[in-house]
Short mmCIF file of C-alpha atoms (C1' of nucleotides) in Angstrom, two decimals:
data_model
loop_
_atom_site.label_atom_id
_atom_site.label_comp_id
_atom_site.label_asym_id
_atom_site.label_seq_id
_atom_site.Cartn_x
_atom_site.Cartn_y
_atom_site.Cartn_z
CA MET M 1 7.30 -1.22 31.20
CA GLU M 2 10.08 -3.60 31.78
CA GLU M 3 9.45 -7.21 31.33
CA MET M 4 10.14 -9.11 34.46
CA ILE M 5 10.70 -12.77 34.70
CA LYS M 6 11.89 -15.13 37.34
CA PRO M 7 15.60 -15.58 37.60
CA THR M 8 17.02 -18.69 36.13
CA PRO M 9 20.40 -20.06 36.95
CA ALA M 10 22.80 -20.25 34.09
CA SER M 11 23.05 -23.75 32.81
CA SER M 12 25.22 -23.88 29.77
CA GLU M 13 28.82 -23.50 28.90
CA GLU M 14 27.97 -20.73 26.55
CA VAL M 15 26.74 -18.63 29.35
CA VAL M 16 29.93 -19.24 31.22
CA ALA M 17 31.99 -18.34 28.23
CA ALA M 18 30.16 -15.16 27.67
CA SER M 19 29.64 -14.26 31.26
CA GLU M 20 32.55 -11.89 31.47
CA GLU M 21 30.97 -9.56 29.03
CA ARG M 22 27.42 -10.10 29.92
CA HIS M 23 27.78 -9.43 33.58
CA GLU M 24 28.59 -5.90 32.73
CA GLU M 25 25.68 -5.51 30.42
CA ALA M 26 22.95 -7.20 32.31
CA THR M 27 21.69 -4.64 34.64
CA GLY M 28 19.77 -7.07 36.71
CA ARG M 29 22.48 -9.61 37.01
CA GLU M 30 23.72 -8.47 40.37
CA GLU M 31 20.29 -8.63 41.79
CA GLN M 32 19.97 -12.16 40.60
CA ASP M 33 23.19 -13.18 42.21
CA GLN M 34 22.49 -11.52 45.48
CA GLY M 35 18.96 -12.32 46.23
CA GLU M 36 17.05 -15.29 44.88
CA GLU M 37 13.78 -14.48 46.47
CA ALA M 38 11.60 -12.02 44.61
CA ALA M 39 14.51 -10.68 42.65
CA PRO M 40 13.16 -10.38 39.19
CA VAL M 41 15.60 -10.33 36.37
CA VAL M 42 15.47 -7.24 34.30
CA LEU M 43 15.81 -8.41 30.79
CA LYS M 44 18.36 -6.55 28.84
CA LYS M 45 17.39 -4.21 26.09
CA GLY M 46 19.28 -2.44 23.46
CA PRO M 47 21.91 -3.59 21.05
CA TRP M 48 23.10 -7.12 21.14
CA THR M 49 26.68 -7.93 21.88
CA THR M 50 28.74 -10.49 20.11
CA ALA M 51 28.71 -12.64 23.19
CA GLU M 52 24.97 -12.62 23.26
CA ASP M 53 24.92 -13.45 19.62
CA ALA M 54 27.21 -16.36 20.23
CA VAL M 55 24.99 -17.68 22.94
CA LEU M 56 21.94 -17.41 20.77
CA VAL M 57 23.61 -19.01 17.78
CA GLN M 58 24.85 -21.86 19.86
CA HIS M 59 21.42 -22.39 21.29
CA VAL M 60 19.81 -22.47 17.89
CA ARG M 61 22.44 -24.87 16.64
CA GLN M 62 21.65 -27.22 19.44
CA HIS M 63 17.93 -26.88 19.68
CA GLY M 64 16.82 -25.36 16.47
CA GLU M 65 14.60 -22.41 15.92
CA GLY M 66 11.46 -21.86 17.87
CA ASN M 67 10.62 -21.96 21.53
CA TRP M 68 12.38 -18.67 21.92
CA ASN M 69 11.31 -18.13 25.44
CA ALA M 70 13.27 -21.20 26.33
CA VAL M 71 16.44 -19.50 25.27
CA GLN M 72 16.47 -17.37 28.33
CA ARG M 73 15.69 -20.29 30.57
CA MET M 74 18.24 -22.58 29.03
CA THR M 75 21.09 -20.21 28.47
CA GLY M 76 20.54 -17.49 30.95
CA LEU M 77 20.59 -14.99 28.20
CA LEU M 78 18.92 -11.91 29.52
CA ARG M 79 16.79 -11.41 26.52
CA CYS M 80 13.15 -12.09 26.03
CA GLY M 81 12.02 -14.63 23.53
CA LYS M 82 10.82 -12.03 21.13
CA SER M 83 14.13 -10.32 21.16
CA CYS M 84 15.92 -13.58 20.56
CA ARG M 85 13.72 -14.43 17.66
CA LEU M 86 14.13 -11.01 16.17
CA ARG M 87 17.86 -11.11 16.53
CA TRP M 88 18.06 -14.50 14.93
CA THR M 89 15.80 -13.82 12.02
CA ASN M 90 17.16 -10.42 11.25
CA HIS M 91 20.84 -10.84 11.88
CA LEU M 92 22.07 -14.25 12.85
CA ARG M 93 20.35 -16.75 10.70
CA PRO M 94 22.35 -18.04 7.78
CA ASN M 95 21.94 -16.96 4.19
CA LEU M 96 21.13 -13.45 5.11
CA LYS M 97 21.97 -10.98 2.42
CA LYS M 98 23.53 -7.84 3.74
CA GLY M 99 24.12 -4.60 2.01
CA SER M 100 22.01 -2.27 0.05
CA PHE M 101 19.27 -3.40 -2.23
CA SER M 102 20.06 -3.85 -5.85
CA PRO M 103 18.02 -1.92 -8.38
CA ASP M 104 16.20 -5.07 -9.29
CA GLU M 105 15.39 -5.74 -5.72
CA GLU M 106 14.17 -2.21 -5.32
CA LEU M 107 11.87 -2.58 -8.23
CA LEU M 108 10.65 -5.88 -6.98
CA ILE M 109 9.89 -4.35 -3.64
CA ALA M 110 7.90 -1.65 -5.30
CA GLN M 111 5.98 -4.19 -7.26
CA LEU M 112 5.39 -6.32 -4.23
CA HIS M 113 4.26 -3.35 -2.26
CA ALA M 114 1.86 -2.38 -4.98
CA GLN M 115 0.48 -5.84 -4.85
CA LEU M 116 0.64 -6.71 -1.20
CA GLY M 117 0.73 -3.46 0.67
CA ASN M 118 2.62 -3.33 3.92
CA LYS M 119 3.01 -7.04 4.17
CA TRP M 120 6.66 -6.99 4.86
CA ALA M 121 6.98 -10.59 5.81
CA ARG M 122 5.25 -11.65 2.66
CA MET M 123 7.47 -9.43 0.67
CA ALA M 124 10.52 -10.79 2.38
CA SER M 125 9.54 -14.27 1.38
CA HIS M 126 10.07 -13.22 -2.21
CA LEU M 127 13.43 -11.65 -1.58
CA PRO M 128 15.84 -14.35 -0.60
CA GLY M 129 18.15 -13.30 2.14
CA ARG M 130 16.23 -10.20 2.97
CA THR M 131 14.26 -9.66 6.12
CA ASP M 132 10.95 -8.03 6.61
CA ASN M 133 12.53 -5.47 8.84
CA GLU M 134 15.04 -4.60 6.20
CA ILE M 135 12.41 -4.20 3.55
CA LYS M 136 10.21 -2.23 5.85
CA ASN M 137 12.98 0.15 6.75
CA TYR M 138 13.95 0.56 3.17
CA TRP M 139 10.45 1.24 2.01
CA ASN M 140 9.57 3.61 4.78
CA THR M 141 12.64 5.72 4.43
CA ARG M 142 12.40 5.72 0.69
CA THR M 143 8.73 6.54 0.76
CA LYS M 144 9.28 9.32 3.19
CA ARG M 145 12.02 10.77 1.07
CA ARG M 146 10.09 10.58 -2.13
CA GLN M 147 6.97 11.92 -0.55
CA ARG M 148 8.87 14.85 0.77
CA ALA M 149 10.25 15.48 -2.66
CA GLY M 150 6.82 15.27 -4.19
CA LEU M 151 7.72 12.22 -6.15
CA PRO M 152 5.54 9.24 -6.71
CA VAL M 153 6.11 6.23 -4.61
CA TYR M 154 5.97 3.71 -7.36
CA PRO M 155 8.19 3.49 -10.39
CA PRO M 156 6.69 3.90 -13.83
CA GLU M 157 6.56 0.20 -14.44
CA VAL M 158 4.34 -0.34 -11.46
CA GLN M 159 2.31 2.74 -12.12
CA LEU M 160 1.69 1.58 -15.61
CA HIS M 161 0.07 -1.48 -14.22
CA LEU M 162 -1.92 0.55 -11.80
CA ALA M 163 -3.09 2.70 -14.61
CA PHE M 164 -4.05 -0.34 -16.56
CA ALA M 165 -6.05 -1.50 -13.66
CA LYS M 166 -7.73 1.83 -13.37
CA ARG M 167 -8.57 1.78 -16.99
CA CYS M 168 -9.98 -1.66 -16.70
CA ARG M 169 -11.99 -0.63 -13.73
CA TYR M 170 -13.62 2.07 -15.76
CA ASP M 171 -14.66 -0.46 -18.26
CA ASP M 172 -15.69 -2.79 -15.57
CA PHE M 173 -18.10 -0.40 -13.99
CA SER M 174 -19.28 1.40 -17.03
CA SER M 175 -20.01 -1.49 -19.23
CA PRO M 176 -23.62 -2.43 -19.57
CA LEU M 177 -22.49 -5.99 -19.51
CA SER M 178 -21.38 -5.57 -16.00
CA SER M 179 -24.15 -6.26 -13.64
CA PRO M 180 -24.05 -4.71 -10.19
CA GLN M 181 -23.45 -8.03 -8.69
CA GLN M 182 -20.59 -8.67 -10.95
CA SER M 183 -19.16 -5.31 -10.30
CA ALA M 184 -19.30 -5.76 -6.62
CA GLY M 185 -18.03 -9.23 -6.67
CA SER M 186 -14.59 -10.53 -7.13
CA ASN M 187 -13.79 -9.92 -10.68
CA VAL M 188 -11.02 -11.74 -12.25
CA LEU M 189 -9.17 -9.74 -14.75
CA SER M 190 -6.26 -10.37 -16.87
CA LEU M 191 -4.55 -7.36 -18.18
CA ASP M 192 -2.15 -9.20 -20.33
CA ALA M 193 -3.90 -11.27 -22.84
CA SER M 194 -0.69 -12.86 -23.87
CA ASP M 195 0.00 -14.35 -20.53
CA ALA M 196 -2.20 -17.13 -19.48
CA ALA M 197 -0.79 -17.10 -16.04
CA ALA M 198 -2.22 -13.70 -15.49
CA SER M 199 -5.64 -14.69 -16.53
CA ALA M 200 -5.41 -17.88 -14.63
CA GLY M 201 -4.95 -16.66 -11.19
CA TYR M 202 -4.91 -12.98 -10.67
CA THR M 203 -7.91 -12.21 -8.66
CA SER M 204 -8.43 -8.57 -8.29
CA VAL M 205 -8.60 -5.54 -10.44
CA ARG M 206 -5.07 -4.95 -9.51
CA PRO M 207 -2.81 -5.28 -12.44
CA PRO M 208 -1.11 -8.57 -12.65
CA PRO M 209 2.22 -8.42 -10.99
CA LEU M 210 5.39 -8.15 -12.82
CA ASP M 211 7.12 -11.37 -12.23
CA LEU M 212 10.21 -9.80 -10.87
CA ALA M 213 10.56 -12.33 -8.17
CA GLY M 214 10.85 -14.98 -10.75
CA GLN M 215 13.15 -12.95 -12.84
CA LEU M 216 15.32 -12.18 -9.90
CA ALA M 217 15.95 -15.83 -9.65
CA MET M 218 16.63 -16.31 -13.30
CA GLY M 219 20.29 -15.77 -12.93
CA ASN M 220 21.86 -14.06 -15.84
CA ARG M 221 18.76 -13.03 -17.62
CA PRO M 222 18.08 -9.35 -17.69
CA VAL M 223 14.99 -8.42 -15.91
CA GLN M 224 12.04 -7.65 -18.08
CA PHE M 225 9.74 -5.26 -16.44
CA LEU M 226 6.99 -4.98 -18.91
CA ALA M 227 4.72 -7.24 -20.72
CA THR M 228 5.56 -9.71 -23.36
CA THR M 229 5.17 -6.97 -25.85
CA PRO M 230 7.20 -4.20 -24.37
CA PHE M 231 6.37 -0.68 -25.08
CA SER M 232 8.73 1.02 -27.39
CA ALA M 233 8.35 4.64 -27.98
CA PRO M 234 10.27 4.97 -31.22
CA SER M 235 8.11 2.45 -32.96
CA SER M 236 4.94 3.86 -31.66
CA PRO M 237 2.51 4.76 -34.36
CA TRP M 238 1.20 7.69 -32.40
CA GLY M 239 3.57 10.40 -31.71
CA LYS M 240 1.88 12.30 -29.03
CA PRO M 241 1.22 9.92 -26.23
CA PHE M 242 4.31 7.89 -26.74
CA ALA M 243 6.49 10.80 -27.46
CA ARG M 244 5.46 12.65 -24.42
CA ASN M 245 5.86 9.55 -22.36
CA ALA M 246 8.54 7.90 -24.33
CA GLN M 247 11.07 7.91 -21.59
CA PHE M 248 8.87 5.88 -19.33
CA PHE M 249 8.80 2.93 -21.59
CA GLN M 250 12.45 2.50 -22.05
CA PHE M 251 14.36 0.80 -19.39
CA PRO M 252 17.94 1.20 -20.29
CA HIS M 253 19.33 -0.52 -17.32
CA SER M 254 18.36 -3.97 -16.35
CA SER M 255 21.28 -5.47 -14.72
CA PRO M 256 21.37 -9.17 -14.51
CA VAL M 257 20.48 -10.29 -11.10
CA SER M 258 22.57 -12.67 -9.22
CA PRO M 259 20.47 -14.39 -6.67
CA THR M 260 22.61 -14.76 -3.71
CA THR M 261 20.71 -17.30 -1.85
CA PRO M 262 23.56 -19.67 -1.59
CA THR M 263 21.80 -22.83 -0.72
CA GLY M 264 18.43 -24.31 -0.40
CA PRO M 265 15.98 -25.98 -2.66
CA VAL M 266 14.39 -24.30 -5.54
CA HIS M 267 10.72 -24.00 -5.84
CA PRO M 268 8.19 -23.25 -8.41
CA VAL M 269 7.28 -19.67 -8.49
CA SER M 270 4.83 -18.48 -5.98
CA PRO M 271 1.28 -18.38 -7.21
CA GLU M 272 1.16 -14.78 -6.17
CA LEU M 273 3.98 -13.83 -8.38
CA SER M 274 3.63 -16.26 -11.15
CA LEU M 275 0.65 -14.53 -12.51
CA GLY M 276 2.15 -11.60 -14.17
CA TYR M 277 4.61 -10.64 -16.72
CA GLY M 278 8.05 -11.86 -17.17
CA LEU M 279 8.33 -15.55 -17.32
CA HIS M 280 6.71 -17.20 -20.22
CA GLY M 281 7.03 -20.86 -20.31
CA GLY M 282 10.44 -22.24 -20.16
CA ASP M 283 12.48 -22.48 -17.08
CA ARG M 284 10.49 -22.27 -13.95
CA THR M 285 12.79 -24.39 -11.97
CA ARG M 286 15.08 -21.67 -10.71
CA LEU M 287 12.66 -19.54 -8.94
CA PRO M 288 12.40 -18.08 -5.50
CA PRO M 289 10.79 -19.88 -2.66
CA VAL M 290 7.11 -20.20 -2.73
CA SER M 291 4.81 -18.66 -0.27
CA PRO M 292 4.43 -20.76 2.78
CA SER M 293 0.87 -21.65 2.06
CA PRO M 294 0.06 -22.24 -1.54
CA GLY M 295 -3.52 -21.72 -2.29
CA THR M 296 -4.02 -19.03 0.22
CA ARG M 297 -6.01 -16.13 -0.90
CA VAL M 298 -4.27 -13.46 -2.80
CA GLU M 299 -3.82 -10.77 -0.28
CA LEU M 300 -4.64 -7.31 -1.34
CA PRO M 301 -2.57 -4.28 -0.72
CA SER M 302 -3.32 -1.96 2.08
CA SER M 303 -5.71 0.00 0.06
CA GLN M 304 -6.89 -2.63 -2.14
CA LEU M 305 -10.07 -3.33 -3.75
CA ARG M 306 -12.17 -6.31 -3.40
CA PRO M 307 -11.93 -9.61 -1.72
CA ALA M 308 -9.74 -11.74 -3.80
CA MET M 309 -10.85 -14.99 -5.16
CA THR M 310 -9.01 -17.94 -3.90
CA PRO M 311 -7.24 -19.54 -6.78
CA THR M 312 -8.61 -22.84 -7.66
CA ALA M 313 -6.69 -25.87 -8.64
CA ASP M 314 -7.66 -25.25 -12.20
CA THR M 315 -6.43 -21.71 -12.21
CA ALA M 316 -3.27 -22.74 -10.53
CA ALA M 317 -2.73 -25.38 -13.11
CA ALA M 318 -3.40 -22.95 -15.87
CA ALA M 319 -0.94 -20.58 -14.36
CA THR M 320 1.76 -23.13 -14.59
CA THR M 321 0.91 -24.64 -17.90
CA GLY M 322 0.12 -21.53 -19.84
CA GLY M 323 -2.53 -21.01 -22.42
CA LEU M 324 -5.44 -18.71 -22.38
CA ALA M 325 -8.11 -21.29 -22.55
CA GLY M 326 -9.79 -22.03 -19.32
CA GLY M 327 -8.62 -18.95 -17.50
CA PRO M 328 -11.14 -17.02 -15.52
CA LEU M 329 -10.65 -14.09 -17.79
CA GLN M 330 -13.14 -15.51 -20.14
CA ASP M 331 -15.76 -15.29 -17.49
CA HIS M 332 -15.30 -11.64 -16.97
CA PRO M 333 -17.95 -9.52 -18.63
CA ASN M 334 -15.36 -7.31 -20.16
CA ALA M 335 -12.90 -9.98 -20.92
CA ALA M 336 -13.20 -9.59 -24.63
CA SER M 337 -12.94 -5.88 -24.30
CA LEU M 338 -9.89 -6.04 -22.20
CA GLU M 339 -8.16 -8.59 -24.28
CA ALA M 340 -8.97 -6.77 -27.45
CA MET M 341 -7.77 -3.49 -26.13
CA LEU M 342 -4.54 -4.89 -24.85
CA GLN M 343 -3.94 -6.79 -27.99
CA GLU M 344 -4.59 -3.72 -30.04
CA LEU M 345 -2.25 -1.77 -27.92
CA HIS M 346 0.40 -4.36 -28.39
CA ASP M 347 -0.19 -4.62 -32.08
CA ALA M 348 -0.32 -0.91 -32.53
CA ILE M 349 2.97 -0.46 -30.86
CA LYS M 350 4.57 -3.07 -32.96
CA ILE M 351 3.41 -1.91 -36.33
CA GLU M 352 4.23 1.20 -38.21
CA PRO M 353 1.81 4.05 -37.92
CA PRO M 354 -0.91 3.60 -40.45
CA ALA M 355 -2.29 7.09 -40.23
CA PRO M 356 -0.98 10.62 -40.10
CA PRO M 357 -0.79 12.15 -36.68
CA GLU M 358 -3.33 14.84 -37.39
CA ASN M 359 -6.05 12.24 -37.10
CA ARG M 360 -5.51 12.28 -33.44
CA GLY M 361 -7.19 14.63 -31.11
CA THR M 362 -10.05 12.89 -29.53
CA GLU M 363 -8.82 12.89 -26.03
CA GLU M 364 -10.30 16.18 -25.04
CA GLY M 365 -13.37 15.73 -27.12
CA GLY M 366 -16.86 15.08 -25.97
CA GLY M 367 -16.19 11.51 -25.30
CA GLY M 368 -16.75 12.00 -21.65
CA GLY M 369 -13.27 11.03 -20.75
CA HIS M 370 -13.96 7.46 -19.91
CA PRO M 371 -12.77 4.89 -22.29
CA ARG M 372 -15.11 2.45 -23.71
CA GLY M 373 -14.82 -1.20 -23.88
CA VAL M 374 -13.98 -2.89 -27.10
CA SER M 375 -16.47 -5.41 -28.10
CA GLY M 376 -15.50 -6.26 -31.58
CA ASP M 377 -12.51 -7.82 -33.19
CA SER M 378 -11.22 -4.47 -34.29
CA LYS M 379 -11.98 -0.91 -33.50
CA PRO M 380 -11.51 2.24 -35.44
CA GLU M 381 -8.13 3.65 -35.25
CA ALA M 382 -9.28 6.91 -33.74
CA GLU M 383 -11.01 4.98 -31.04
CA LEU M 384 -7.95 2.96 -30.39
CA LYS M 385 -5.85 6.04 -30.17
CA ASP M 386 -8.34 7.49 -27.81
CA ASP M 387 -7.93 4.46 -25.66
CA ILE M 388 -4.23 4.85 -25.63
CA GLU M 389 -4.36 8.49 -24.85
CA THR M 390 -6.82 7.85 -22.12
CA LEU M 391 -4.45 5.33 -20.77
CA PHE M 392 -1.75 7.89 -20.57
CA ASP M 393 -4.09 10.40 -19.13
CA LEU M 394 -4.41 7.98 -16.32
CA ILE M 395 -0.75 7.29 -16.10
CA ILE M 396 0.64 10.75 -16.20
CA PRO M 397 -1.23 12.27 -13.29
CA ALA M 398 -0.35 9.28 -11.23
CA THR M 399 3.22 9.38 -12.29
CA PHE M 400 3.80 13.05 -11.95
CA PRO M 401 1.76 14.40 -9.16
CA ALA M 402 1.61 18.01 -8.37
CA PRO M 403 3.99 19.23 -5.71
CA PRO M 404 2.78 18.35 -2.29
CA GLU M 405 0.59 20.80 -0.57
CA PRO M 406 0.35 21.35 3.13
CA PRO M 407 -2.17 18.87 4.36
CA THR M 408 -5.44 20.27 5.34
CA ALA M 409 -8.02 18.65 7.46
CA ALA M 410 -10.08 17.91 4.43
CA THR M 411 -7.29 16.45 2.43
CA ALA M 412 -6.02 14.50 5.34
CA ALA M 413 -9.42 13.04 5.89
CA SER M 414 -9.98 12.23 2.28
CA ALA M 415 -6.49 11.20 1.40
CA PRO M 416 -6.14 7.60 0.46
CA ASN M 417 -4.59 5.47 3.05
CA HIS M 418 -1.81 4.56 0.75
CA SER M 419 -0.64 8.05 0.14
CA GLY M 420 2.78 7.16 1.31
CA SER M 421 2.44 7.68 4.97
CA VAL M 422 4.54 5.36 6.93
CA SER M 423 1.98 5.06 9.62
CA GLN M 424 -0.86 3.58 7.79
CA HIS M 425 -3.13 0.92 8.95
CA SER M 426 -2.59 -2.58 8.03
CA SER M 427 -4.20 -3.85 4.93
CA ASP M 428 -6.69 -5.84 6.86
CA ASP M 429 -8.18 -2.66 8.13
CA GLN M 430 -8.86 -1.26 4.77
CA ASP M 431 -12.01 -1.26 2.80
CA HIS M 432 -11.16 -3.54 0.02
CA SER M 433 -14.29 -2.72 -1.83
CA ASN M 434 -13.21 0.76 -2.66
CA ALA M 435 -11.46 0.58 -5.94
CA ASP M 436 -10.66 4.25 -6.02
CA VAL M 437 -8.57 3.97 -2.96
CA ALA M 438 -6.31 1.41 -4.42
CA LEU M 439 -5.99 2.99 -7.77
CA ASP M 440 -5.17 6.35 -6.37
CA LEU M 441 -2.39 4.70 -4.56
CA PRO M 442 0.50 6.05 -6.56
CA VAL M 443 -0.64 9.59 -6.25
CA LEU M 444 1.26 11.23 -3.51
CA SER M 445 -0.29 14.57 -3.49
CA SER M 446 -3.71 15.85 -4.12
CA GLY M 447 -4.77 18.57 -6.39
CA GLY M 448 -4.30 19.03 -10.05
CA GLY M 449 -2.81 15.75 -10.92
CA GLY M 450 -2.00 16.68 -14.42
CA GLY M 451 1.10 18.06 -15.84
CA GLY M 452 4.26 17.22 -14.08
CA SER M 453 7.76 18.36 -14.30
CA SER M 454 10.48 17.48 -16.63
CA GLU M 455 12.82 17.75 -13.74
CA GLN M 456 11.38 14.76 -12.05
CA ASP M 457 13.98 12.41 -10.86
CA TRP M 458 13.18 8.82 -10.43
CA SER M 459 16.45 7.91 -9.02
CA LEU M 460 16.70 6.55 -5.57
CA ASP M 461 20.38 6.81 -5.13
CA ASP M 462 21.42 9.28 -7.73
CA SER M 463 23.26 6.66 -9.66
CA ALA M 464 22.66 3.29 -11.17
CA CYS M 465 19.01 3.05 -10.64
CA GLN M 466 16.37 1.97 -13.02
CA TRP M 467 13.99 4.50 -11.72
CA ASN M 468 15.88 7.30 -13.24
CA ASN M 469 13.70 9.54 -15.17
CA MET M 470 15.21 9.44 -18.54
CA SER M 471 15.78 12.66 -20.30
CA GLY M 472 13.12 14.90 -21.54
CA GLY M 473 9.88 16.12 -20.22
CA ILE M 474 6.34 15.25 -20.70
CA CYS M 475 3.44 16.91 -22.33
"C1'" DA L 1 36.04 22.38 15.32
"C1'" DA L 2 31.41 22.45 16.86
"C1'" DT L 3 26.76 21.92 16.00
"C1'" DG L 4 22.56 20.58 13.82
"C1'" DC L 5 20.19 17.67 10.89
"C1'" DG L 6 18.85 13.81 8.21
"C1'" DC L 7 19.23 9.12 7.35
"C1'" DG L 8 19.73 4.25 8.04
"C1'" DC L 9 19.34 0.73 10.98
"C1'" DA L 10 18.42 -2.10 14.98
"C1'" DA L 11 15.40 -3.02 18.33
"C1'" DC L 12 11.20 -2.59 20.96
"C1'" DC L 13 6.18 -2.50 21.55
"C1'" DG L 14 1.54 -3.73 20.96
"C1'" DC L 15 -1.66 -6.40 18.66
"C1'" DC L 16 -3.16 -10.48 16.48
"C1'" DT L 17 -3.37 -15.39 15.53
"C1'" DG L 18 -2.79 -20.23 16.15
"C1'" DC L 19 -2.52 -23.92 19.18
"C1'" DG L 20 -2.77 -26.85 23.04
"C1'" DG L 21 -4.56 -27.85 27.58
"C1'" DT N 1 -15.60 -23.07 24.82
"C1'" DC N 2 -12.30 -20.64 27.30
"C1'" DC N 3 -7.78 -19.39 28.51
"C1'" DG N 4 -2.92 -18.92 28.41
"C1'" DC N 5 1.19 -19.15 25.84
"C1'" DA N 6 4.25 -18.72 21.96
"C1'" DG N 7 5.15 -16.84 17.84
"C1'" DG N 8 4.45 -13.64 13.98
"C1'" DC N 9 3.73 -9.20 12.15
"C1'" DG N 10 3.49 -4.27 11.47
"C1'" DG N 11 4.31 0.25 13.49
"C1'" DT N 12 7.23 3.04 16.02
"C1'" DT N 13 11.26 4.67 18.40
"C1'" DG N 14 15.96 5.47 19.64
"C1'" DC N 15 20.69 5.62 18.50
"C1'" DG N 16 24.80 6.15 15.81
"C1'" DC N 17 26.88 7.94 11.84
"C1'" DG N 18 27.79 10.98 8.07
"C1'" DC N 19 27.25 15.32 6.06
"C1'" DA N 20 26.32 20.16 5.69
"C1'" DT N 21 26.59 24.55 7.82
#
DNA sequence: AATGCGCGCAACCGCCTGCGG
DNA sequence: TCCGCAGGCGGTTGCGCGCAT
C-alpha cells in the first residue's frame, strides 16, 4: 500500500538544485505539478539518489535530526519520514564506519547477541560507527550460513560462558540451599570470582559478558576474551578435558582494535558491558558510549531466563570500583559454591598437575551427571576434576552439535527459539523464566549433542578470524 | 557467453512506545 | 483517559553483484 500524502510545494534551494534529477525519479511529481486538487503525491521508494541524499543532509544540517516527517514538507523530498530517518542513520550521518566487521567486532557482536538477543539497536550502541541494520544483516546472514553448515552460532568464548551459566544453573536448582522462591526469583550470579564488576551487577544466570566493548575501545591493547585467569591447555593439570578441548582455549589471534570513532566524548563503560571479563581496574576512560539510559534493567536475550534485577546504585558503584565485598554474589545461595569452583578451576589450571592422570574417570560414573556445589574451602581433587569434566561435557555438545537434521514437526515445535532462525520473535515475547531455553541457545541442531567433528571450522571468512577452529579434533 | 545461485546490502513494513494535546 | 502523531525497532523483502556451472 502506497503511502499517500498531500502535495507540498517545494520551498528550499536544495530542492531546486536537485530537481533535475528528482523529477525523473519521483513518479508522482507530474501529478503534483498538473493538478493540485486531490492529487496525492506518491512517495518515492527504492534506492536513494545522491541528490536526495544531498537534500536530506542539508536539511539535517539546518534543522538537526528529528521531526523527519517535516523533511518532506520542508524540502519537497518525496520520501516519508521513516525513510529519511533510516537513510540518515544508516548511511548519511557522520562517523559511520563502513566496511566489513573486524574479527574483534564480530566477536563482540556474538557476545552482545548472547547477552541481548536480537536487540540490534542496543548492540549498535556498543559498536561505534555501526548501525543496527548493519549488525542485523551481518548476524542474520552469518547465522544462516553457519546454521546451514551445522556450525554453532556462537564462538567458543561465548559458548564457554553459556556453559558456565548452565553449570551454575544446575547448582542453582539442585542445591538444597536454593529455595524454590530463590530459584524462581532473580538470582544474581557472578561467574568470575575475580571480577567484582561481574558480581556487582550481572543480574541473570547468563554468564557475565566479556567486556569486549570496553576492550574494543582500549586502543592498542589486544583483546582478552577470557577471564582474568585465562585457560591454558598446556598447563592444564588434567590431560583429558583440556587436551581434547585444548584448541578452544587458545586464541592465537587478537588483533589490536583501533576504534574508529573519530570524535565524540568518551564515556564510562556501559553498565551492561562493564560487568564481565576484560577490564580490571585501570583505564576506564577510553570506553565506548554508554547505553542511553543507565540504570535500566539488564535486558535478557531473546531466549533468556528470568527477569533481571535492576542494578542498584550500590551494585553500580561496586562495578566501577571493584572489589568483591558488597556484591550481590554473596547473597546467592550458591555463591560460595560458585566462587569456590571457579577459583579452583583457575588455580588448577595455573598449577602443575598434582596427580597422575589415571585418577580421573569419574565423569561417566554414578554421579548422576550433575555437578555438585562446592561448599567447603577445598574439595577433593577427583571431585574437582569431575567438575571440570562436567563443564566440558556441557561445552562440547553445545560447541559441536550434530549435523542438522531435517526439521520435523516435533523438533520444530520444541526447538528453542534461539536456534538460529532469523525469524524469531523478539525477546520480549519470550518466556524468560525458562532457563533451558536460554542455555540451549548455542545448540543449532537437535539430537545427539555429543561428539563433534574435528573438521569443524569456526572461521567466518576463511581467513583472519578468531573463530577459526584451531587444529586437532576433540574427544 | 549464458544462466543459475547465493550472498550482502539497502530499504520497506508493521508493530510498539512515548509524548503531547 | 483517550487519541493521534512521531519516532524507534525488529523482521522481512527485493535488488544488484559476484561466482560457479
